[in-house]
Amino acid sequence: MGALWRSARYYEGDRKLNTSETQFELFESQLAEWKVQVVKLEAKAAGADDEAKPAYVREVNELKAKFSKTEKQYNEARKAQKGTLPDTMDGLSSAGRDLGHAVGKPIRRFG
């Protein structure tokens, strides 16, 4: 997501272009990728032995809660897209980073 996500606008020659649509598309793409990873974790949890299963299930449930919260925030920002303030986009970016770290943690742990 990088600098493009953090910046609400970029310049192309003399034209200033709004990148909010691009930002939303990038965020949607990232959410879809993370969802696939969570589904893989769920599959591992289903096949885990009795000792490891509670840890998997706990991690998956925490991720689902974070997904729900982040998707709600995303949907609210998307509905108000034209009037989305930079602070809202920064908050959404922060939520995305937090979710990315949350998804990465169990992947590294159980992966």
PDB file of C-alpha atoms in Angstrom:
ATOM      1  CA  MET A   1       0.000   0.000   0.000  1.00  0.00           C
ATOM      2  CA  GLY A   2       2.910   2.286   0.794  1.00  0.00           C
ATOM      3  CA  ALA A   3       3.045   5.975   0.048  1.00  0.00           C
ATOM      4  CA  LEU A   4       0.162   5.835  -2.423  1.00  0.00           C
ATOM      5  CA  TRP A   5      -2.171   4.691   0.331  1.00  0.00           C
ATOM      6  CA  ARG A   6      -0.995   7.363   2.778  1.00  0.00           C
ATOM      7  CA  SER A   7      -1.366  10.167   0.267  1.00  0.00           C
ATOM      8  CA  ALA A   8      -4.851  11.236  -0.752  1.00  0.00           C
ATOM      9  CA  ARG A   9      -3.548  12.783  -3.967  1.00  0.00           C
ATOM     10  CA  TYR A  10      -0.671  12.494  -6.388  1.00  0.00           C
ATOM     11  CA  TYR A  11       0.482  14.675  -9.232  1.00  0.00           C
ATOM     12  CA  GLU A  12       0.728  13.820 -12.913  1.00  0.00           C
ATOM     13  CA  GLY A  13       2.272  16.702 -14.785  1.00  0.00           C
ATOM     14  CA  ASP A  14       0.123  19.743 -14.101  1.00  0.00           C
ATOM     15  CA  ARG A  15      -2.935  17.700 -13.118  1.00  0.00           C
ATOM     16  CA  LYS A  16      -3.726  16.768  -9.571  1.00  0.00           C
ATOM     17  CA  LEU A  17      -5.425  13.369  -9.493  1.00  0.00           C
ATOM     18  CA  ASN A  18      -7.485  12.055  -6.618  1.00  0.00           C
ATOM     19  CA  THR A  19      -6.392   8.536  -5.744  1.00  0.00           C
ATOM     20  CA  SER A  20      -9.153   7.577  -3.312  1.00  0.00           C
ATOM     21  CA  GLU A  21     -10.658   5.102  -5.803  1.00  0.00           C
ATOM     22  CA  THR A  22      -7.253   3.503  -6.260  1.00  0.00           C
ATOM     23  CA  GLN A  23      -6.808   3.359  -2.504  1.00  0.00           C
ATOM     24  CA  PHE A  24     -10.150   1.646  -2.038  1.00  0.00           C
ATOM     25  CA  GLU A  25      -9.327  -0.873  -4.779  1.00  0.00           C
ATOM     26  CA  LEU A  26      -5.963  -1.650  -3.173  1.00  0.00           C
ATOM     27  CA  PHE A  27      -7.615  -2.093   0.202  1.00  0.00           C
ATOM     28  CA  GLU A  28     -10.281  -4.414  -1.266  1.00  0.00           C
ATOM     29  CA  SER A  29      -7.572  -6.489  -2.927  1.00  0.00           C
ATOM     30  CA  GLN A  30      -5.614  -6.754   0.321  1.00  0.00           C
ATOM     31  CA  LEU A  31      -8.717  -7.751   2.285  1.00  0.00           C
ATOM     32  CA  ALA A  32      -9.460 -10.503  -0.237  1.00  0.00           C
ATOM     33  CA  GLU A  33      -5.900 -11.827   0.041  1.00  0.00           C
ATOM     34  CA  TRP A  34      -6.056 -11.865   3.841  1.00  0.00           C
ATOM     35  CA  LYS A  35      -9.425 -13.639   3.775  1.00  0.00           C
ATOM     36  CA  VAL A  36      -7.846 -16.458   1.779  1.00  0.00           C
ATOM     37  CA  GLN A  37      -5.121 -16.760   4.404  1.00  0.00           C
ATOM     38  CA  VAL A  38      -7.698 -16.908   7.197  1.00  0.00           C
ATOM     39  CA  VAL A  39      -9.591 -19.657   5.354  1.00  0.00           C
ATOM     40  CA  LYS A  40      -6.323 -21.606   5.125  1.00  0.00           C
ATOM     41  CA  LEU A  41      -5.829 -21.154   8.880  1.00  0.00           C
ATOM     42  CA  GLU A  42      -9.371 -22.406   9.486  1.00  0.00           C
ATOM     43  CA  ALA A  43      -8.606 -25.502   7.428  1.00  0.00           C
ATOM     44  CA  LYS A  44      -5.454 -26.121   9.452  1.00  0.00           C
ATOM     45  CA  ALA A  45      -7.428 -25.648  12.662  1.00  0.00           C
ATOM     46  CA  ALA A  46      -9.952 -28.265  11.557  1.00  0.00           C
ATOM     47  CA  GLY A  47      -7.176 -30.765  10.938  1.00  0.00           C
ATOM     48  CA  ALA A  48      -5.063 -29.898  13.982  1.00  0.00           C
ATOM     49  CA  ASP A  49      -4.516 -32.311  16.825  1.00  0.00           C
ATOM     50  CA  ASP A  50      -6.479 -31.833  20.044  1.00  0.00           C
ATOM     51  CA  GLU A  51      -3.596 -30.052  21.752  1.00  0.00           C
ATOM     52  CA  ALA A  52      -3.013 -27.415  19.049  1.00  0.00           C
ATOM     53  CA  LYS A  53      -6.641 -26.933  18.015  1.00  0.00           C
ATOM     54  CA  PRO A  54      -7.638 -24.426  20.773  1.00  0.00           C
ATOM     55  CA  ALA A  55      -4.777 -22.089  19.809  1.00  0.00           C
ATOM     56  CA  TYR A  56      -5.783 -22.214  16.147  1.00  0.00           C
ATOM     57  CA  VAL A  57      -9.442 -21.618  16.925  1.00  0.00           C
ATOM     58  CA  ARG A  58      -8.631 -18.703  19.233  1.00  0.00           C
ATOM     59  CA  GLU A  59      -6.431 -17.046  16.589  1.00  0.00           C
ATOM     60  CA  VAL A  60      -9.028 -17.559  13.847  1.00  0.00           C
ATOM     61  CA  ASN A  61     -11.810 -16.115  16.021  1.00  0.00           C
ATOM     62  CA  GLU A  62      -9.677 -13.072  16.861  1.00  0.00           C
ATOM     63  CA  LEU A  63      -8.954 -12.558  13.167  1.00  0.00           C
ATOM     64  CA  LYS A  64     -12.630 -12.807  12.262  1.00  0.00           C
ATOM     65  CA  ALA A  65     -13.449 -10.135  14.851  1.00  0.00           C
ATOM     66  CA  LYS A  66     -10.730  -7.844  13.454  1.00  0.00           C
ATOM     67  CA  PHE A  67     -11.954  -8.471   9.905  1.00  0.00           C
ATOM     68  CA  SER A  68     -15.477  -7.552  10.903  1.00  0.00           C
ATOM     69  CA  LYS A  69     -14.336  -4.316  12.538  1.00  0.00           C
ATOM     70  CA  THR A  70     -12.057  -3.349   9.639  1.00  0.00           C
ATOM     71  CA  GLU A  71     -14.659  -4.187   6.985  1.00  0.00           C
ATOM     72  CA  LYS A  72     -17.232  -2.083   8.813  1.00  0.00           C
ATOM     73  CA  GLN A  73     -14.801   0.847   8.895  1.00  0.00           C
ATOM     74  CA  TYR A  74     -13.996   0.315   5.215  1.00  0.00           C
ATOM     75  CA  ASN A  75     -17.671   0.176   4.215  1.00  0.00           C
ATOM     76  CA  GLU A  76     -18.406   3.403   6.088  1.00  0.00           C
ATOM     77  CA  ALA A  77     -15.502   5.166   4.367  1.00  0.00           C
ATOM     78  CA  ARG A  78     -16.535   3.741   0.994  1.00  0.00           C
ATOM     79  CA  LYS A  79     -20.114   5.026   1.389  1.00  0.00           C
ATOM     80  CA  ALA A  80     -18.815   8.504   2.173  1.00  0.00           C
ATOM     81  CA  GLN A  81     -16.104   8.239  -0.491  1.00  0.00           C
ATOM     82  CA  LYS A  82     -16.515  11.660  -2.053  1.00  0.00           C
ATOM     83  CA  GLY A  83     -16.415  13.363   1.323  1.00  0.00           C
ATOM     84  CA  THR A  84     -13.785  11.114   2.853  1.00  0.00           C
ATOM     85  CA  LEU A  85     -11.371  13.189   4.865  1.00  0.00           C
ATOM     86  CA  PRO A  86      -7.646  12.439   4.961  1.00  0.00           C
ATOM     87  CA  ASP A  87      -8.000  11.569   8.663  1.00  0.00           C
ATOM     88  CA  THR A  88     -10.588   8.917   7.786  1.00  0.00           C
ATOM     89  CA  MET A  89      -8.310   7.470   5.121  1.00  0.00           C
ATOM     90  CA  ASP A  90      -5.398   7.489   7.582  1.00  0.00           C
ATOM     91  CA  GLY A  91      -7.574   5.659  10.115  1.00  0.00           C
ATOM     92  CA  LEU A  92      -8.555   3.103   7.504  1.00  0.00           C
ATOM     93  CA  SER A  93      -4.918   2.693   6.528  1.00  0.00           C
ATOM     94  CA  SER A  94      -4.004   2.160  10.168  1.00  0.00           C
ATOM     95  CA  ALA A  95      -6.771  -0.425  10.554  1.00  0.00           C
ATOM     96  CA  GLY A  96      -5.471  -2.183   7.453  1.00  0.00           C
ATOM     97  CA  ARG A  97      -1.937  -2.304   8.830  1.00  0.00           C
ATOM     98  CA  ASP A  98      -3.225  -3.657  12.146  1.00  0.00           C
ATOM     99  CA  LEU A  99      -5.226  -6.336  10.357  1.00  0.00           C
ATOM    100  CA  GLY A 100      -2.217  -7.229   8.212  1.00  0.00           C
ATOM    101  CA  HIS A 101      -0.089  -7.730  11.309  1.00  0.00           C
ATOM    102  CA  ALA A 102      -2.879  -9.742  12.921  1.00  0.00           C
ATOM    103  CA  VAL A 103      -3.117 -12.036   9.886  1.00  0.00           C
ATOM    104  CA  GLY A 104       0.650 -12.422   9.653  1.00  0.00           C
ATOM    105  CA  LYS A 105       1.105 -13.433  13.284  1.00  0.00           C
ATOM    106  CA  PRO A 106      -0.728 -16.789  13.157  1.00  0.00           C
ATOM    107  CA  ILE A 107       0.586 -17.472   9.657  1.00  0.00           C
ATOM    108  CA  ARG A 108       4.135 -17.213  11.016  1.00  0.00           C
ATOM    109  CA  ARG A 109       3.219 -19.132  14.155  1.00  0.00           C
ATOM    110  CA  PHE A 110       1.261 -21.982  12.600  1.00  0.00           C
ATOM    111  CA  GLY A 111       2.225 -21.594   8.945  1.00  0.00           C
TER     112      GLY A 111
END
